[in-house]
């Protein structure tokens, strides 16, 4: 099982990183692959109740790779952590195959609640650099989280999320209807309406002034 997942991790790196030249180079040099390999071992220790040794292993992997993964986190094979410096993955996080995670990402909690407090990242999702996904909700299949976004609520499948706090700006490549409603600003619309009326009044005033001048010239 360990070697099967390692092969899947290496294949995921080869697929997602155009700079990757060979699987041997990936296994030898990629910090994301190394961090996941150490995590598999730490997770095994955690499951057989050697929790202190598991935590020591995860901290050693953090020192070695710059990637901190709690030994209880559930990570499938075929996950790619690109570069990886500063990545933090919490205790109850779950990550399915095909997920791509970039540097500086946090899959964390948003308080001191117990139970499921870290996110579940479904198959094929992409979490861009510096994004923070905080809470025990689900990020749907093939969703994309933009760089630097702070996501605090569930993300539907095939959605694109950006901003602080994160909002859904695309679903299946189309803008959702509720986004159009959120972007409407009644005050701004009223101001635009008043400016349009003012512009028309100014036009009428200019015409009247020109007419008066013409009349005066005729009288002279």
PDB file of C-alpha atoms in Angstrom:
ATOM      1  CA  UNK A   1       0.000   0.000   0.000  1.00  0.00           C
ATOM      2  CA  UNK A   2       2.819   2.424   0.863  1.00  0.00           C
ATOM      3  CA  UNK A   3       4.625   1.905  -2.441  1.00  0.00           C
ATOM      4  CA  UNK A   4       1.358   2.049  -4.391  1.00  0.00           C
ATOM      5  CA  UNK A   5       0.597   5.472  -2.921  1.00  0.00           C
ATOM      6  CA  UNK A   6       4.177   6.621  -3.464  1.00  0.00           C
ATOM      7  CA  UNK A   7       3.911   5.723  -7.148  1.00  0.00           C
ATOM      8  CA  UNK A   8       0.594   7.602  -7.334  1.00  0.00           C
ATOM      9  CA  UNK A   9       2.189  10.677  -5.700  1.00  0.00           C
ATOM     10  CA  UNK A  10       5.108  10.599  -8.145  1.00  0.00           C
ATOM     11  CA  UNK A  11       2.743  10.202 -11.108  1.00  0.00           C
ATOM     12  CA  UNK A  12       0.673  13.165  -9.849  1.00  0.00           C
ATOM     13  CA  UNK A  13       3.819  15.317  -9.676  1.00  0.00           C
ATOM     14  CA  UNK A  14       4.850  14.258 -13.190  1.00  0.00           C
ATOM     15  CA  UNK A  15       1.368  15.088 -14.500  1.00  0.00           C
ATOM     16  CA  UNK A  16       0.992  18.494 -12.826  1.00  0.00           C
ATOM     17  CA  UNK A  17       4.511  19.926 -12.954  1.00  0.00           C
ATOM     18  CA  UNK A  18       5.785  20.775 -16.453  1.00  0.00           C
ATOM     19  CA  UNK A  19       9.284  21.197 -14.990  1.00  0.00           C
ATOM     20  CA  UNK A  20       9.428  17.540 -13.906  1.00  0.00           C
ATOM     21  CA  UNK A  21      11.914  15.626 -16.053  1.00  0.00           C
ATOM     22  CA  UNK A  22      11.851  12.114 -14.613  1.00  0.00           C
ATOM     23  CA  UNK A  23      10.151  10.087 -11.906  1.00  0.00           C
ATOM     24  CA  UNK A  24      13.518   9.368 -10.319  1.00  0.00           C
ATOM     25  CA  UNK A  25      14.239  13.101 -10.029  1.00  0.00           C
ATOM     26  CA  UNK A  26      10.787  13.621  -8.469  1.00  0.00           C
ATOM     27  CA  UNK A  27      11.350  10.901  -5.886  1.00  0.00           C
ATOM     28  CA  UNK A  28      14.810  12.221  -5.086  1.00  0.00           C
ATOM     29  CA  UNK A  29      14.189  15.977  -4.907  1.00  0.00           C
ATOM     30  CA  UNK A  30      10.499  16.940  -4.563  1.00  0.00           C
ATOM     31  CA  UNK A  31       9.696  18.084  -1.029  1.00  0.00           C
ATOM     32  CA  UNK A  32       5.960  17.476  -1.491  1.00  0.00           C
ATOM     33  CA  UNK A  33       6.537  13.821  -2.348  1.00  0.00           C
ATOM     34  CA  UNK A  34       8.914  13.429   0.596  1.00  0.00           C
ATOM     35  CA  UNK A  35       6.440  15.056   2.995  1.00  0.00           C
ATOM     36  CA  UNK A  36       3.653  12.724   1.878  1.00  0.00           C
ATOM     37  CA  UNK A  37       5.911   9.681   2.261  1.00  0.00           C
ATOM     38  CA  UNK A  38       6.822  10.694   5.816  1.00  0.00           C
ATOM     39  CA  UNK A  39       3.159  11.348   6.497  1.00  0.00           C
ATOM     40  CA  UNK A  40       2.190   7.823   5.444  1.00  0.00           C
ATOM     41  CA  UNK A  41       4.639   6.463   8.024  1.00  0.00           C
ATOM     42  CA  UNK A  42       3.492   8.913  10.720  1.00  0.00           C
ATOM     43  CA  UNK A  43      -0.141   8.039   9.980  1.00  0.00           C
ATOM     44  CA  UNK A  44       0.637   4.342  10.396  1.00  0.00           C
ATOM     45  CA  UNK A  45       2.237   5.019  13.775  1.00  0.00           C
ATOM     46  CA  UNK A  46      -0.755   7.135  14.784  1.00  0.00           C
ATOM     47  CA  UNK A  47      -3.221   4.371  13.858  1.00  0.00           C
ATOM     48  CA  UNK A  48      -1.373   1.791  15.955  1.00  0.00           C
ATOM     49  CA  UNK A  49      -1.545   4.178  18.940  1.00  0.00           C
ATOM     50  CA  UNK A  50       2.105   5.265  18.901  1.00  0.00           C
ATOM     51  CA  UNK A  51       0.928   8.858  18.860  1.00  0.00           C
ATOM     52  CA  UNK A  52       3.983  10.501  20.412  1.00  0.00           C
ATOM     53  CA  UNK A  53       6.295   8.803  17.928  1.00  0.00           C
ATOM     54  CA  UNK A  54       3.880   9.788  15.152  1.00  0.00           C
ATOM     55  CA  UNK A  55       4.038  13.450  16.203  1.00  0.00           C
ATOM     56  CA  UNK A  56       7.828  13.317  16.437  1.00  0.00           C
ATOM     57  CA  UNK A  57       7.931  11.871  12.906  1.00  0.00           C
ATOM     58  CA  UNK A  58       5.633  14.601  11.552  1.00  0.00           C
ATOM     59  CA  UNK A  59       7.765  17.311  13.186  1.00  0.00           C
ATOM     60  CA  UNK A  60      10.913  15.800  11.708  1.00  0.00           C
ATOM     61  CA  UNK A  61       9.224  15.833   8.272  1.00  0.00           C
ATOM     62  CA  UNK A  62       8.280  19.495   8.840  1.00  0.00           C
ATOM     63  CA  UNK A  63      11.919  20.337   9.610  1.00  0.00           C
ATOM     64  CA  UNK A  64      13.041  18.384   6.543  1.00  0.00           C
ATOM     65  CA  UNK A  65      10.511  19.685   3.998  1.00  0.00           C
ATOM     66  CA  UNK A  66       8.856  22.820   5.423  1.00  0.00           C
ATOM     67  CA  UNK A  67       5.469  21.077   5.185  1.00  0.00           C
ATOM     68  CA  UNK A  68       3.494  20.355   8.370  1.00  0.00           C
ATOM     69  CA  UNK A  69       0.938  17.534   8.208  1.00  0.00           C
ATOM     70  CA  UNK A  70      -0.791  16.220  11.314  1.00  0.00           C
ATOM     71  CA  UNK A  71      -0.291  12.434  11.478  1.00  0.00           C
ATOM     72  CA  UNK A  72      -4.061  11.856  11.809  1.00  0.00           C
ATOM     73  CA  UNK A  73      -4.892  13.614   8.520  1.00  0.00           C
ATOM     74  CA  UNK A  74      -6.275  11.319   5.808  1.00  0.00           C
ATOM     75  CA  UNK A  75      -4.537  11.780   2.472  1.00  0.00           C
ATOM     76  CA  UNK A  76      -5.132   9.563  -0.549  1.00  0.00           C
ATOM     77  CA  UNK A  77      -2.457   8.578  -3.030  1.00  0.00           C
ATOM     78  CA  UNK A  78      -2.028  10.787  -6.069  1.00  0.00           C
ATOM     79  CA  UNK A  79      -1.964  14.135  -4.241  1.00  0.00           C
ATOM     80  CA  UNK A  80       0.549  16.735  -5.437  1.00  0.00           C
ATOM     81  CA  UNK A  81       2.030  19.362  -3.119  1.00  0.00           C
ATOM     82  CA  UNK A  82       3.948  21.763  -5.371  1.00  0.00           C
ATOM     83  CA  UNK A  83       6.994  23.412  -3.724  1.00  0.00           C
ATOM     84  CA  UNK A  84       5.129  23.125  -0.431  1.00  0.00           C
ATOM     85  CA  UNK A  85       6.929  25.572   1.857  1.00  0.00           C
ATOM     86  CA  UNK A  86       4.563  26.728   4.576  1.00  0.00           C
ATOM     87  CA  UNK A  87       1.795  24.203   3.858  1.00  0.00           C
ATOM     88  CA  UNK A  88      -0.155  23.205   6.996  1.00  0.00           C
ATOM     89  CA  UNK A  89      -2.687  20.350   7.036  1.00  0.00           C
ATOM     90  CA  UNK A  90      -4.734  19.836  10.191  1.00  0.00           C
ATOM     91  CA  UNK A  91      -5.705  16.770  12.171  1.00  0.00           C
ATOM     92  CA  UNK A  92      -9.176  16.037  10.743  1.00  0.00           C
ATOM     93  CA  UNK A  93      -8.422  17.138   7.176  1.00  0.00           C
ATOM     94  CA  UNK A  94      -9.235  14.689   4.390  1.00  0.00           C
ATOM     95  CA  UNK A  95      -7.723  14.951   0.913  1.00  0.00           C
ATOM     96  CA  UNK A  96      -8.783  12.805  -2.021  1.00  0.00           C
ATOM     97  CA  UNK A  97      -6.695  11.790  -5.030  1.00  0.00           C
ATOM     98  CA  UNK A  98      -5.865  14.266  -7.759  1.00  0.00           C
ATOM     99  CA  UNK A  99      -5.796  17.279  -5.435  1.00  0.00           C
ATOM    100  CA  UNK A 100      -3.098  19.895  -6.124  1.00  0.00           C
ATOM    101  CA  UNK A 101      -1.856  22.098  -3.261  1.00  0.00           C
ATOM    102  CA  UNK A 102       0.572  24.994  -3.683  1.00  0.00           C
ATOM    103  CA  UNK A 103       2.930  26.657  -1.208  1.00  0.00           C
ATOM    104  CA  UNK A 104       1.607  28.524   1.810  1.00  0.00           C
ATOM    105  CA  UNK A 105      -1.762  26.748   1.903  1.00  0.00           C
ATOM    106  CA  UNK A 106      -3.467  26.114   5.246  1.00  0.00           C
ATOM    107  CA  UNK A 107      -6.156  23.478   5.678  1.00  0.00           C
ATOM    108  CA  UNK A 108      -7.071  24.469   9.210  1.00  0.00           C
ATOM    109  CA  UNK A 109      -9.828  24.990  11.746  1.00  0.00           C
ATOM    110  CA  UNK A 110     -11.626  28.207  12.619  1.00  0.00           C
ATOM    111  CA  UNK A 111     -11.923  27.793  16.384  1.00  0.00           C
ATOM    112  CA  UNK A 112     -11.571  25.416  19.302  1.00  0.00           C
ATOM    113  CA  UNK A 113     -14.506  23.187  18.335  1.00  0.00           C
ATOM    114  CA  UNK A 114     -14.076  19.423  18.615  1.00  0.00           C
ATOM    115  CA  UNK A 115     -14.784  16.716  16.071  1.00  0.00           C
ATOM    116  CA  UNK A 116     -14.491  17.401  12.342  1.00  0.00           C
ATOM    117  CA  UNK A 117     -12.960  20.861  12.288  1.00  0.00           C
ATOM    118  CA  UNK A 118     -10.723  20.757   9.205  1.00  0.00           C
ATOM    119  CA  UNK A 119     -11.837  20.673   5.570  1.00  0.00           C
ATOM    120  CA  UNK A 120     -12.435  17.758   3.234  1.00  0.00           C
ATOM    121  CA  UNK A 121     -10.917  18.375  -0.192  1.00  0.00           C
ATOM    122  CA  UNK A 122     -12.588  16.282  -2.873  1.00  0.00           C
ATOM    123  CA  UNK A 123     -11.033  14.707  -5.941  1.00  0.00           C
ATOM    124  CA  UNK A 124      -9.257  16.971  -8.439  1.00  0.00           C
ATOM    125  CA  UNK A 125      -9.561  20.231  -6.485  1.00  0.00           C
ATOM    126  CA  UNK A 126      -6.796  22.842  -6.699  1.00  0.00           C
ATOM    127  CA  UNK A 127      -5.781  25.043  -3.756  1.00  0.00           C
ATOM    128  CA  UNK A 128      -3.617  27.936  -4.981  1.00  0.00           C
ATOM    129  CA  UNK A 129      -0.674  29.574  -3.208  1.00  0.00           C
ATOM    130  CA  UNK A 130      -1.377  31.193   0.143  1.00  0.00           C
ATOM    131  CA  UNK A 131      -5.034  30.146   0.321  1.00  0.00           C
ATOM    132  CA  UNK A 132      -6.569  29.415   3.736  1.00  0.00           C
ATOM    133  CA  UNK A 133      -9.411  26.892   3.930  1.00  0.00           C
ATOM    134  CA  UNK A 134     -10.719  27.015   7.495  1.00  0.00           C
ATOM    135  CA  UNK A 135     -13.461  24.798   8.900  1.00  0.00           C
ATOM    136  CA  UNK A 136     -14.983  21.338   8.755  1.00  0.00           C
ATOM    137  CA  UNK A 137     -16.775  21.751   5.414  1.00  0.00           C
ATOM    138  CA  UNK A 138     -16.225  20.247   1.964  1.00  0.00           C
ATOM    139  CA  UNK A 139     -14.481  21.673  -1.082  1.00  0.00           C
ATOM    140  CA  UNK A 140     -16.177  19.962  -4.019  1.00  0.00           C
ATOM    141  CA  UNK A 141     -14.698  17.962  -6.886  1.00  0.00           C
ATOM    142  CA  UNK A 142     -12.465  19.923  -9.264  1.00  0.00           C
ATOM    143  CA  UNK A 143     -13.078  23.204  -7.448  1.00  0.00           C
ATOM    144  CA  UNK A 144     -10.409  25.910  -7.686  1.00  0.00           C
ATOM    145  CA  UNK A 145      -9.417  28.137  -4.772  1.00  0.00           C
ATOM    146  CA  UNK A 146      -7.631  31.301  -5.877  1.00  0.00           C
ATOM    147  CA  UNK A 147      -4.307  32.491  -4.497  1.00  0.00           C
ATOM    148  CA  UNK A 148      -4.606  34.201  -1.119  1.00  0.00           C
ATOM    149  CA  UNK A 149      -8.319  33.389  -0.740  1.00  0.00           C
ATOM    150  CA  UNK A 150      -9.766  32.763   2.726  1.00  0.00           C
ATOM    151  CA  UNK A 151     -12.511  30.163   2.436  1.00  0.00           C
ATOM    152  CA  UNK A 152     -14.903  29.842   5.388  1.00  0.00           C
ATOM    153  CA  UNK A 153     -17.835  27.916   3.917  1.00  0.00           C
ATOM    154  CA  UNK A 154     -18.606  24.986   1.632  1.00  0.00           C
ATOM    155  CA  UNK A 155     -17.510  25.138  -1.995  1.00  0.00           C
ATOM    156  CA  UNK A 156     -19.629  23.402  -4.655  1.00  0.00           C
ATOM    157  CA  UNK A 157     -18.068  21.094  -7.268  1.00  0.00           C
ATOM    158  CA  UNK A 158     -16.399  22.762 -10.280  1.00  0.00           C
ATOM    159  CA  UNK A 159     -16.555  26.172  -8.591  1.00  0.00           C
ATOM    160  CA  UNK A 160     -13.903  28.916  -8.584  1.00  0.00           C
ATOM    161  CA  UNK A 161     -13.475  30.850  -5.329  1.00  0.00           C
ATOM    162  CA  UNK A 162     -11.517  34.090  -4.871  1.00  0.00           C
ATOM    163  CA  UNK A 163     -11.199  36.905  -2.325  1.00  0.00           C
ATOM    164  CA  UNK A 164     -11.254  37.528   1.415  1.00  0.00           C
ATOM    165  CA  UNK A 165     -13.610  36.145   2.509  1.00  0.00           C
ATOM    166  CA  UNK A 166     -13.837  33.772  -0.441  1.00  0.00           C
ATOM    167  CA  UNK A 167     -16.843  33.990  -2.743  1.00  0.00           C
ATOM    168  CA  UNK A 168     -17.839  31.748  -5.641  1.00  0.00           C
ATOM    169  CA  UNK A 169     -17.287  33.634  -8.905  1.00  0.00           C
ATOM    170  CA  UNK A 170     -17.675  30.733 -11.326  1.00  0.00           C
ATOM    171  CA  UNK A 171     -19.464  27.383 -11.380  1.00  0.00           C
ATOM    172  CA  UNK A 172     -18.751  25.259 -14.445  1.00  0.00           C
ATOM    173  CA  UNK A 173     -17.279  28.364 -16.059  1.00  0.00           C
ATOM    174  CA  UNK A 174     -20.418  30.493 -15.602  1.00  0.00           C
ATOM    175  CA  UNK A 175     -21.239  33.248 -13.127  1.00  0.00           C
ATOM    176  CA  UNK A 176     -23.818  32.115 -10.553  1.00  0.00           C
ATOM    177  CA  UNK A 177     -27.087  34.101 -10.398  1.00  0.00           C
ATOM    178  CA  UNK A 178     -26.674  34.993  -6.738  1.00  0.00           C
ATOM    179  CA  UNK A 179     -23.320  36.619  -7.547  1.00  0.00           C
ATOM    180  CA  UNK A 180     -25.095  39.031  -9.862  1.00  0.00           C
ATOM    181  CA  UNK A 181     -27.438  39.915  -7.012  1.00  0.00           C
ATOM    182  CA  UNK A 182     -24.563  40.353  -4.565  1.00  0.00           C
ATOM    183  CA  UNK A 183     -22.802  42.731  -6.945  1.00  0.00           C
ATOM    184  CA  UNK A 184     -25.836  45.006  -7.299  1.00  0.00           C
ATOM    185  CA  UNK A 185     -25.487  48.177  -5.258  1.00  0.00           C
ATOM    186  CA  UNK A 186     -28.842  50.064  -5.037  1.00  0.00           C
ATOM    187  CA  UNK A 187     -27.144  53.260  -3.852  1.00  0.00           C
ATOM    188  CA  UNK A 188     -24.686  53.167  -6.739  1.00  0.00           C
ATOM    189  CA  UNK A 189     -27.532  52.542  -9.184  1.00  0.00           C
ATOM    190  CA  UNK A 190     -29.461  55.537  -7.815  1.00  0.00           C
ATOM    191  CA  UNK A 191     -26.405  57.778  -8.103  1.00  0.00           C
ATOM    192  CA  UNK A 192     -25.937  56.686 -11.721  1.00  0.00           C
ATOM    193  CA  UNK A 193     -29.610  57.435 -12.419  1.00  0.00           C
ATOM    194  CA  UNK A 194     -29.333  60.941 -10.911  1.00  0.00           C
ATOM    195  CA  UNK A 195     -26.167  61.664 -12.873  1.00  0.00           C
ATOM    196  CA  UNK A 196     -27.929  60.670 -16.068  1.00  0.00           C
ATOM    197  CA  UNK A 197     -30.817  63.054 -15.290  1.00  0.00           C
ATOM    198  CA  UNK A 198     -28.381  65.854 -14.449  1.00  0.00           C
ATOM    199  CA  UNK A 199     -26.581  65.340 -17.750  1.00  0.00           C
ATOM    200  CA  UNK A 200     -29.880  65.656 -19.655  1.00  0.00           C
ATOM    201  CA  UNK A 201     -30.808  68.823 -17.754  1.00  0.00           C
ATOM    202  CA  UNK A 202     -27.427  70.361 -18.555  1.00  0.00           C
ATOM    203  CA  UNK A 203     -27.992  69.586 -22.241  1.00  0.00           C
ATOM    204  CA  UNK A 204     -31.382  71.340 -22.141  1.00  0.00           C
ATOM    205  CA  UNK A 205     -29.871  74.322 -20.345  1.00  0.00           C
ATOM    206  CA  UNK A 206     -27.167  74.704 -22.990  1.00  0.00           C
ATOM    207  CA  UNK A 207     -29.806  74.590 -25.742  1.00  0.00           C
ATOM    208  CA  UNK A 208     -31.885  77.283 -24.003  1.00  0.00           C
ATOM    209  CA  UNK A 209     -28.845  79.521 -23.574  1.00  0.00           C
ATOM    210  CA  UNK A 210     -27.986  79.145 -27.268  1.00  0.00           C
ATOM    211  CA  UNK A 211     -31.549  80.001 -28.245  1.00  0.00           C
ATOM    212  CA  UNK A 212     -31.499  83.129 -26.073  1.00  0.00           C
ATOM    213  CA  UNK A 213     -28.267  84.280 -27.674  1.00  0.00           C
ATOM    214  CA  UNK A 214     -29.721  83.771 -31.141  1.00  0.00           C
ATOM    215  CA  UNK A 215     -32.825  85.780 -30.200  1.00  0.00           C
ATOM    216  CA  UNK A 216     -30.693  88.604 -28.827  1.00  0.00           C
ATOM    217  CA  UNK A 217     -28.637  88.712 -32.020  1.00  0.00           C
ATOM    218  CA  UNK A 218     -31.774  88.887 -34.117  1.00  0.00           C
ATOM    219  CA  UNK A 219     -33.137  91.802 -32.069  1.00  0.00           C
ATOM    220  CA  UNK A 220     -29.922  93.716 -32.558  1.00  0.00           C
TER     221      UNK A 220
END
